[in-house]
Short mmCIF file of C-alpha atoms in Angstrom, two decimals:
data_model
loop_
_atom_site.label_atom_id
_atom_site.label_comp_id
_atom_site.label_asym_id
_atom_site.label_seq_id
_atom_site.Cartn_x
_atom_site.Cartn_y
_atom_site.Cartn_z
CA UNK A 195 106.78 -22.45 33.89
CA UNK A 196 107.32 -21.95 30.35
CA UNK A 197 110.44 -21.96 27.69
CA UNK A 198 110.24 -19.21 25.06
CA UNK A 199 112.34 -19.12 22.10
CA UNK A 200 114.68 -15.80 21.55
CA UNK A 201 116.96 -14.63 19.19
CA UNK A 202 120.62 -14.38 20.93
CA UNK A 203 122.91 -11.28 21.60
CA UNK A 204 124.72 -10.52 19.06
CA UNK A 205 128.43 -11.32 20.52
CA UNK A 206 127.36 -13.32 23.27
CA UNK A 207 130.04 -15.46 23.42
CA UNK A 208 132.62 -12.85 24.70
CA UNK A 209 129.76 -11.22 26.70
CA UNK A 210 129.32 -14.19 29.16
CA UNK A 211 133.17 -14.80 28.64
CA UNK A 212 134.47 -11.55 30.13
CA UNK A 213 131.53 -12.27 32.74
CA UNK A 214 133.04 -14.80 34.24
CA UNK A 215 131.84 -17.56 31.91
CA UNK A 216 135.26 -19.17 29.75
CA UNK A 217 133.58 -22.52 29.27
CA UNK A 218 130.24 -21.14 27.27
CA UNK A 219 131.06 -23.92 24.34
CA UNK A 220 131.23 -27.42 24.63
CA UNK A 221 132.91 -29.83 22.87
CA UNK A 222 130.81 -32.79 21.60
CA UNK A 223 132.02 -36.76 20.73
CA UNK A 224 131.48 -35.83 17.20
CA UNK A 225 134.37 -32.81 17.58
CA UNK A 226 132.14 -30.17 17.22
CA UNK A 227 131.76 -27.05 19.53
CA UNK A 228 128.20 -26.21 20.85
CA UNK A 229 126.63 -23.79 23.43
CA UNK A 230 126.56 -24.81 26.63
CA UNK A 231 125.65 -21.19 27.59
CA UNK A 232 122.45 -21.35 25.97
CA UNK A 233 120.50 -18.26 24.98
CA UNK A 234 118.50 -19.34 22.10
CA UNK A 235 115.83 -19.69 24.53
CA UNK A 236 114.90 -19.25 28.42
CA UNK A 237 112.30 -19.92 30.61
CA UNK A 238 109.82 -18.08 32.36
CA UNK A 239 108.24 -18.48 36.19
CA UNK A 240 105.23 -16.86 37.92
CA UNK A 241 105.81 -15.42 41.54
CA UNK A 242 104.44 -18.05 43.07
CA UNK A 243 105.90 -21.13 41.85
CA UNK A 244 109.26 -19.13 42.49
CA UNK A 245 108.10 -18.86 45.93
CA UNK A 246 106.72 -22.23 46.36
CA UNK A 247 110.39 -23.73 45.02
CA UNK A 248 111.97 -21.73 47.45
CA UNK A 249 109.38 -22.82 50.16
CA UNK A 250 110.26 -27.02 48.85
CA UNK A 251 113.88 -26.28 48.61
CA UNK A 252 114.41 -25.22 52.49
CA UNK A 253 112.06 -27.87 54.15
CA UNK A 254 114.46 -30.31 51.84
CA UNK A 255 117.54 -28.70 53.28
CA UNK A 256 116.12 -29.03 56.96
CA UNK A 257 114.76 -32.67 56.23
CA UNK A 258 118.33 -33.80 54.25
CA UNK A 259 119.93 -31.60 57.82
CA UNK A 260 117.52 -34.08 60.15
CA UNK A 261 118.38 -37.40 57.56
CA UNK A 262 122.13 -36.84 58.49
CA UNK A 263 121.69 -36.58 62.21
CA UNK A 264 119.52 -39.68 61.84
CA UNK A 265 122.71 -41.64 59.97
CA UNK A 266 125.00 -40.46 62.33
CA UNK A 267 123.05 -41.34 65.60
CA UNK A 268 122.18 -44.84 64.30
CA UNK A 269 125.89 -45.52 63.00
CA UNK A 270 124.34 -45.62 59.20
CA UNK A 271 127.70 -44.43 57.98
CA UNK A 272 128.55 -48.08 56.04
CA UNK A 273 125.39 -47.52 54.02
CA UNK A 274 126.97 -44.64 52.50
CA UNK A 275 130.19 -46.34 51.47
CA UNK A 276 132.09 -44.76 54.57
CA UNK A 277 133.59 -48.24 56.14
CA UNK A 278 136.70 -46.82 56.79
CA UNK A 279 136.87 -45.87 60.38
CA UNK A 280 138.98 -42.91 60.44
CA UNK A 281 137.02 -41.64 58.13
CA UNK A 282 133.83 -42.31 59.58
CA UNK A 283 135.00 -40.96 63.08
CA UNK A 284 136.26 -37.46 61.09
CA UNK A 285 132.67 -37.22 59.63
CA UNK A 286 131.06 -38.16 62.75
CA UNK A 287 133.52 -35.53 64.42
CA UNK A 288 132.75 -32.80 62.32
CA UNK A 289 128.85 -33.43 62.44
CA UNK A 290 128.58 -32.90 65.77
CA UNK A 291 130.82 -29.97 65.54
CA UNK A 292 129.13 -28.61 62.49
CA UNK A 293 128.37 -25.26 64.45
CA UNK A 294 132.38 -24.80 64.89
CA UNK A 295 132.61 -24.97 60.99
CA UNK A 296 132.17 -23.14 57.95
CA UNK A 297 129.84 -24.34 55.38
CA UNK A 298 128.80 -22.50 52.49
CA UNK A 299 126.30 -24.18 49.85
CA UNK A 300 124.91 -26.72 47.94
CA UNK A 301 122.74 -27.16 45.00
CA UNK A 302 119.61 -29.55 44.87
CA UNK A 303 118.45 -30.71 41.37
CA UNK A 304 114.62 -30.75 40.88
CA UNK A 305 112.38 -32.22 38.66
CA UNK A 306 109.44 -29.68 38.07
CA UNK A 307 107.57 -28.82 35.29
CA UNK A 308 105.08 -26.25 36.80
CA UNK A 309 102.09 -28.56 37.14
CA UNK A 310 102.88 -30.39 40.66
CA UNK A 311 105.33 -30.14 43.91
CA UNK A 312 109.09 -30.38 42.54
CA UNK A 313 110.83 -33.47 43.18
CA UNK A 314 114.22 -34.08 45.13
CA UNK A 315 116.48 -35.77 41.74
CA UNK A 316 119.86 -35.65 44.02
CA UNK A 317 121.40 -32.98 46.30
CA UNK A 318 125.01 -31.82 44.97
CA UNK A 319 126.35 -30.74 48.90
CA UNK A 320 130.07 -30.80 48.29
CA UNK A 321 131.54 -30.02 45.50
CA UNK A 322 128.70 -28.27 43.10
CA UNK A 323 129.66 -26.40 39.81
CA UNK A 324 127.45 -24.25 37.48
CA UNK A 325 127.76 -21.68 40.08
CA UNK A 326 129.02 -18.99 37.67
CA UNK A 327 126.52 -18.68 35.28
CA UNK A 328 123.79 -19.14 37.79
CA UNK A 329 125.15 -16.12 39.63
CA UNK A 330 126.34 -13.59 37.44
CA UNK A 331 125.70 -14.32 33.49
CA UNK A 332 122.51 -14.99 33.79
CA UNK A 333 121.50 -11.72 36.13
CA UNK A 334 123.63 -9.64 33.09
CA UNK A 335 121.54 -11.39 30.52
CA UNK A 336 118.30 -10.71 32.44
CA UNK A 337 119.30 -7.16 32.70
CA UNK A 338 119.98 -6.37 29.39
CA UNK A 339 117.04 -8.34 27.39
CA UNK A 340 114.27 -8.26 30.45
CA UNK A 341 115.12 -4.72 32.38
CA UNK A 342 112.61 -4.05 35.31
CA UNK A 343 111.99 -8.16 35.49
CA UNK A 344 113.44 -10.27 38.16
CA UNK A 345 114.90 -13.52 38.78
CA UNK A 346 115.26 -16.49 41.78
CA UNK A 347 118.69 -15.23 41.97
CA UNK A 348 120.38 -13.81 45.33
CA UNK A 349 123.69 -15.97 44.83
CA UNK A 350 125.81 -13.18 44.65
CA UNK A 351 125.18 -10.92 47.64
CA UNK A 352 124.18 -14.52 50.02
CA UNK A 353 127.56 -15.82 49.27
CA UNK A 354 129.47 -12.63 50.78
CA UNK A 355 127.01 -12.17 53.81
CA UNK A 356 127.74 -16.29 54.86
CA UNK A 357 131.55 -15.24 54.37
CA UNK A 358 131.43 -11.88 56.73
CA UNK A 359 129.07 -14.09 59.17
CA UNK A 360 131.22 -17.01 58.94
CA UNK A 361 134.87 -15.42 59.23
CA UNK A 362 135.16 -15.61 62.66
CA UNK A 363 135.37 -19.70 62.31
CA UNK A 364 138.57 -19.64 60.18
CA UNK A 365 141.44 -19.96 61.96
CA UNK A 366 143.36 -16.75 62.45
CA UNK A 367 146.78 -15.22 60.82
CA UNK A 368 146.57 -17.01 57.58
CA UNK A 369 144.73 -16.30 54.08
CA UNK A 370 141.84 -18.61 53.36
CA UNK A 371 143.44 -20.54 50.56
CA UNK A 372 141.12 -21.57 47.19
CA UNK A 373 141.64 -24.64 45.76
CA UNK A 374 140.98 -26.75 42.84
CA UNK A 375 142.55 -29.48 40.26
CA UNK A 376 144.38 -28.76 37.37
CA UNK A 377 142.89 -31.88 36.07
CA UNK A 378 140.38 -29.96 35.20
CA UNK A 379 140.39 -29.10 31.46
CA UNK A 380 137.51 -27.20 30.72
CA UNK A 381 138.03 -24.39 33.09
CA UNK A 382 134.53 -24.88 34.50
CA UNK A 383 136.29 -25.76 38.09
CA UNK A 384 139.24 -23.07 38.11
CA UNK A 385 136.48 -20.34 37.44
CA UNK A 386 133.58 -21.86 40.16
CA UNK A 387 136.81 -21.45 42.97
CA UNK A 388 137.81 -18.16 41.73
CA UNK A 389 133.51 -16.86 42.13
CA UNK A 390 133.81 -17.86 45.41
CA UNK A 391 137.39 -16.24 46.26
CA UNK A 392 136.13 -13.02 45.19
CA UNK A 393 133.05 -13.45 47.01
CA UNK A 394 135.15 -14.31 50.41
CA UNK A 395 137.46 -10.99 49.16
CA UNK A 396 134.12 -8.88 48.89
CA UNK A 397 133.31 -9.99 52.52
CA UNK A 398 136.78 -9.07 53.27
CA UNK A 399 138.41 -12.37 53.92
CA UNK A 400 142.50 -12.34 53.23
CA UNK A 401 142.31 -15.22 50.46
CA UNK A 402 144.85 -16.76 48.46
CA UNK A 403 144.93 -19.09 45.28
CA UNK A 404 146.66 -22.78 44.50
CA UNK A 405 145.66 -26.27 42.98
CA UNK A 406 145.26 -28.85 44.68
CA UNK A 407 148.13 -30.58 42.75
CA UNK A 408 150.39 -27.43 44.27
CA UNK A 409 149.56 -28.49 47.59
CA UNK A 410 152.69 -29.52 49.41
CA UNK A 411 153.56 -31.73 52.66
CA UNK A 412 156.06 -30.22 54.97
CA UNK A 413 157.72 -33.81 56.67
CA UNK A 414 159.55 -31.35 59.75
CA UNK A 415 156.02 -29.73 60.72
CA UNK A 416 153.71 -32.25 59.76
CA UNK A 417 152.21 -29.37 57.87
CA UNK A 418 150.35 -29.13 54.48
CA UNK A 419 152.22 -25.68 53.01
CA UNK A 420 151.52 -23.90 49.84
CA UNK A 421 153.86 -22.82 46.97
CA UNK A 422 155.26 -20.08 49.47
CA UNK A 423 155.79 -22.80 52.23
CA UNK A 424 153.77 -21.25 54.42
CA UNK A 425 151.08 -23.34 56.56
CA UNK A 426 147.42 -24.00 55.15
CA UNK A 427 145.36 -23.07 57.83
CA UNK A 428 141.98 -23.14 55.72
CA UNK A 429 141.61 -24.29 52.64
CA UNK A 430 138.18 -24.21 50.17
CA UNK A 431 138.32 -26.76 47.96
CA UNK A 432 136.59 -27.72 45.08
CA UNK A 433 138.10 -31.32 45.44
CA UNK A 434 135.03 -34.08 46.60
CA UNK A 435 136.13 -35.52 49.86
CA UNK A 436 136.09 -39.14 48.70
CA UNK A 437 138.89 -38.47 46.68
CA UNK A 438 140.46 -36.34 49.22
CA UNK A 439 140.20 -39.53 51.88
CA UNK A 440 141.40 -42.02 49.55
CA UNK A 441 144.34 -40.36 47.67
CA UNK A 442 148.32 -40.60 48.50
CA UNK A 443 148.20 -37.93 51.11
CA UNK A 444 144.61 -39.45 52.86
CA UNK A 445 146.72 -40.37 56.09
CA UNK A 446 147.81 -36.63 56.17
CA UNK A 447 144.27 -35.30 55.68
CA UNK A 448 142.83 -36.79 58.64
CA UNK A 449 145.86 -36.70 61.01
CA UNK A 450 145.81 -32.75 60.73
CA UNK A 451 142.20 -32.38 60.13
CA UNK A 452 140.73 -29.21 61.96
CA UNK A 453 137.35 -30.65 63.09
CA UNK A 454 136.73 -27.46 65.17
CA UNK A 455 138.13 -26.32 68.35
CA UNK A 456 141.32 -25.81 66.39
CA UNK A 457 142.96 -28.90 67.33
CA UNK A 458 144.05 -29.61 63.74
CA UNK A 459 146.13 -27.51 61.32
CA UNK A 460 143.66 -27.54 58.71
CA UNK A 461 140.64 -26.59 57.88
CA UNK A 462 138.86 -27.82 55.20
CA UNK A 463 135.68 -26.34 53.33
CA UNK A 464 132.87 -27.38 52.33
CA UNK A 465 133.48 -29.83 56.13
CA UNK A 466 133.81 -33.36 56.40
CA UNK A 467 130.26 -33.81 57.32
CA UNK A 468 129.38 -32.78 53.74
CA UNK A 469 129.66 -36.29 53.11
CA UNK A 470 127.12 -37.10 54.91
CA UNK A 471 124.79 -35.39 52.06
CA UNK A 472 126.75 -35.29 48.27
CA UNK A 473 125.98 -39.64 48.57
CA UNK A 474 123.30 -40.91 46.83
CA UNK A 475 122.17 -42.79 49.60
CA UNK A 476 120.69 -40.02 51.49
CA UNK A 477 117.77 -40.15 49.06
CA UNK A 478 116.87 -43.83 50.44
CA UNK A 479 117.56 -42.29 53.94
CA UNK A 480 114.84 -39.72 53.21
CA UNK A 481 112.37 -42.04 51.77
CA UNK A 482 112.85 -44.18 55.10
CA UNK A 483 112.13 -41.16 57.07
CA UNK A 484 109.62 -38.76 55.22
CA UNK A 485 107.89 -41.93 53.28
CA UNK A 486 105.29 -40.36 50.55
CA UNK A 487 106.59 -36.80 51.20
CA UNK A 488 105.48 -34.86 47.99
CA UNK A 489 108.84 -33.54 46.99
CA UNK A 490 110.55 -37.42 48.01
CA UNK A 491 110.78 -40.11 45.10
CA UNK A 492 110.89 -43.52 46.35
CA UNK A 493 114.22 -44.65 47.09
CA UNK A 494 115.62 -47.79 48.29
CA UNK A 495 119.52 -49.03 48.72
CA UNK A 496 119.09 -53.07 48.21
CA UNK A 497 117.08 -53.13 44.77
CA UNK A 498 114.40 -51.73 43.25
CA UNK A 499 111.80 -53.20 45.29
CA UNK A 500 108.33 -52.00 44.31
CA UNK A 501 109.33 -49.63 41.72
CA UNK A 502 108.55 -52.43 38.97
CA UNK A 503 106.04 -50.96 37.83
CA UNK A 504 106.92 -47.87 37.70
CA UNK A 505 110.52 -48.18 36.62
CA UNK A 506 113.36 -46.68 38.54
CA UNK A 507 116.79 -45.18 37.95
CA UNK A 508 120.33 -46.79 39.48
CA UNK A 509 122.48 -43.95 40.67
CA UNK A 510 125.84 -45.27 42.16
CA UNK A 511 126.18 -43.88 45.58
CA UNK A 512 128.88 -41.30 44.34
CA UNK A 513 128.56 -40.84 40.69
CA UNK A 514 128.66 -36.87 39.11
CA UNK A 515 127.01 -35.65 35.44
CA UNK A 516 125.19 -38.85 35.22
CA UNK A 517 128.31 -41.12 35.46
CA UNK A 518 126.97 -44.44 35.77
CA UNK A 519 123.74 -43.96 36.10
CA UNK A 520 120.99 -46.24 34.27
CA UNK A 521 117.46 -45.96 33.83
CA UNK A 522 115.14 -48.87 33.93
CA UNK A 523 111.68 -48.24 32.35
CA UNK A 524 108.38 -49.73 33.77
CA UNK A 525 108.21 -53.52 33.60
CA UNK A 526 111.97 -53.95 33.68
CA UNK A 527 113.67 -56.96 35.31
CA UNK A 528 116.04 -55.77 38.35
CA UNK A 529 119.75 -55.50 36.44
CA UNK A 530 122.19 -56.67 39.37
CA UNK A 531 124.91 -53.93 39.74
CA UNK A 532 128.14 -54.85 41.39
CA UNK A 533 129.01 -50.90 42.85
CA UNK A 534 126.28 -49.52 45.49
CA UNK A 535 123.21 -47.96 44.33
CA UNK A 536 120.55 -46.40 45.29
CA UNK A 537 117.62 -47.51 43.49
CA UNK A 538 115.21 -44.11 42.89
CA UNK A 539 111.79 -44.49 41.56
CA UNK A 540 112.06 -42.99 37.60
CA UNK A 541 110.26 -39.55 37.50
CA UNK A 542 111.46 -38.54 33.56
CA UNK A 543 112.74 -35.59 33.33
CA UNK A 544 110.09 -32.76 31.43
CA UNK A 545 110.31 -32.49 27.86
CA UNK A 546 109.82 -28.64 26.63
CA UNK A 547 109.90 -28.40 23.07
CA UNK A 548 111.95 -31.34 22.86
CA UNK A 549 114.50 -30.61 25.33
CA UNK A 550 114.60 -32.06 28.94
CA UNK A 551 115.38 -29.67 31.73
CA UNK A 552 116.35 -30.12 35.32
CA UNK A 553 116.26 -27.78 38.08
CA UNK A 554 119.21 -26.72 39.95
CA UNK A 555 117.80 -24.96 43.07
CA UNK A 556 120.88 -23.20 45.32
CA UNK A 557 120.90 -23.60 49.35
CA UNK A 558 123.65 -21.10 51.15
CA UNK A 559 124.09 -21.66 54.45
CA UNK A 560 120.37 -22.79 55.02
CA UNK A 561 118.69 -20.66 53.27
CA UNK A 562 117.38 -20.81 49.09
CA UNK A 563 119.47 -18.67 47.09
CA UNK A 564 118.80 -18.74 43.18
CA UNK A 565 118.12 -20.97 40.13
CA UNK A 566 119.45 -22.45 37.42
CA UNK A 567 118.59 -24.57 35.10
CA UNK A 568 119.99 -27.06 32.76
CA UNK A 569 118.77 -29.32 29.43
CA UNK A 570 119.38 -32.39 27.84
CA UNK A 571 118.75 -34.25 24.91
CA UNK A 572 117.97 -37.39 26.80
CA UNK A 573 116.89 -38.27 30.34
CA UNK A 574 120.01 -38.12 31.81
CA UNK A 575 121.90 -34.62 32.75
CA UNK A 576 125.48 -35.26 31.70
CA UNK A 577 128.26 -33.12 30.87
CA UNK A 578 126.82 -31.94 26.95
CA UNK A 579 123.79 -30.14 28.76
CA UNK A 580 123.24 -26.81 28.15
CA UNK A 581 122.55 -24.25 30.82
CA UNK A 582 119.67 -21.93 29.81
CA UNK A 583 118.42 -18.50 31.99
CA UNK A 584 115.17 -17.43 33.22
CA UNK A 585 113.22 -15.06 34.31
CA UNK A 586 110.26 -14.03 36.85
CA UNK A 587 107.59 -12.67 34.53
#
């Protein structure tokens, strides 16, 4: 693994725009626009680390698969937050019915910097962004400056196979609606849901578009409708579930929730079970289960424990981009927190050249998919990082 410097294209910025990428700039605190697409550099992998992340990233996905059946069976579901028990008996529900429902893909983020086994940072199982780029910019860039070389990167055509394979699950006679918030200012949402409707249209799926925010209850039916009134059979959303169990139309949600066996009215994707996997407490779950596994961290949910000495990182249970998270450095006293945590042993992130980097290593269905990775200017991976391609060489 190694980052090399290169000159950008010229006009990249309406290169990655018109593929897909509108959000290649962000804007900083100080006002000022910077890349987030990022091709002043890239990074470079051997074969066989490729193939040894893609080896890691599967037994995680079967081990974080084997964690939630563990939670489940032993009624863990209050150490994830999920006290509510209509809630918890709609996750529990569509666990054990997870074979009745679609599920498409997740992202795990790595820390890895080519000398040892990669290690599990968080796995994003709901609601995951940075799709885009990692599918179709960066294969164009590759392309163009690296032609003949390859790249971890079968997004594309692994996103329309799990759509033709998993068609037959969504309910019949209605378009498989796309969702997403109009909250959403930077675009990076709108153009993750539209990837994936044109992947489900390229598997041949009848799809159809609307914001969550669009979405509208139909009192007579007991229906959610769209902006045509007709009935929302199935619905991807790029909306996390925690906010789609807690807001003003919660009660709705689960009182027409198709678990499988179509005994609801709608079907929602990524599944309620997802839960069980985008919280922050499966990584203590994990350490419980696979203690000293080479690609676990320690992990604990009631304090830092032993990790003392060698410092640790707070994660609340359901933050995203680094929202709340703190890092504690070796020696450190425990800092009480009032929201859940889980309490990860620090592993800081690699420096290259200065920069951080993470590794954002794609599951769909259950099987590794691509790469993609991300920097920082500190230790955290918020929302100024910069995404950055790479190459097989």
């Amino acid at each position: 693994m190694r980052r090399h410097a290169i000159t950008p294209r010229p006009d990249w910025q309406r290169t990655v725009e018109e593929q897909g990428l509108i959000y290649p700039l962000t804007r900083h605190p100080d006002g000022s626009l910077r890349p987030y697409w990022d091709e002043s550099a890239y990074y470079s992998f051997t074969l066989d680390e490729v193939e040894a992340l893609e080896e890691a990233v599967e037994e995680l996905h079967r081990m974080c698969l084997a964690a939630a059946d563990h939670i489940v069976a032993e009624g863990r579901l209050p150490d994830l937050g999920i006290t509510d028990p209509r809630v918890a008996e709609a996750v529990t529900e569509a666990w054990r019915r997870r074979a009745e429902l679609p599920s498409v893909y997740g992202r795990f983020d790595l820390r890895y910097d080519g000398t040892g086994p990669a290690k599990l940072l968080e796995y994003n199982a709901d609601t995951p962004t940075s799709l885009v780029e990692a599918a179709s910019p960066q294969w164009f860039w590759m392309q163009e400056r690296f032609p003949g070389a390859d790249q971890w990167n079968s997004l594309h055509e692994r996103l329309v196979a799990a759509w033709k394979r998993q068609a037959a699950l969504l309910p019949p006679g209605s378009p498989l609606h796309f969702a997403h918030s109009s909250d959403d200012e930077l675009g990076e949402d709108l153009m993750t849901v539209a990837y994936l409707k044109e992947t489900a249209e390229q598997a041949g799926l009848d799809t159809d578009w609307i914001s969550m925010e669009e979405i509208g209850w139909d009192p007579l039916s007991g229906r959610f409708v769209d902006n045509r009134l007709r009935f929302i059979r199935s619905c991807f959303k790029l909306y996390p579930w925690e906010w789609l169990t807690t807001d003003a139309f919660a009660g709705h949600v689960l009182d027409t929730l198709d678990n499988g066996g179509g005994t609801g009215s709608t079907m929602w994707i990524e599944p309620a079970w997802k839960m069980l996997l985008s919280n922050k407490a499966l990584l203590a779950v994990l350490w419980e289960l696979y203690p000293d596994h080479p690609n676990l961290l320690a992990a604990h949910l009631d304090g830092p424990r032993g990790l003392t000495t060698t410092g640790w990182v707070a994660k609340p249970l359901l933050g995203r981009e680094g929202a709340g998270v703190t890092i504690h450095e070796p020696g450190s006293e425990p800092v009480p927190r009032e929201e859940p945590c889980c309490y990860q042993e620090l592993a800081p992130l690699p420096a290259f050249d200065g920069h951080h980097v993470v590794l954002g290593a794609w599951v769909v269905e259950d099987e590794s998919a691509g790469l993609g990775l991300r920097e920082s200017s500190g230790l955290v991976t918020d929302e100024y990082a910069r995404f950055l391609p790479h190459v097989i060489l």
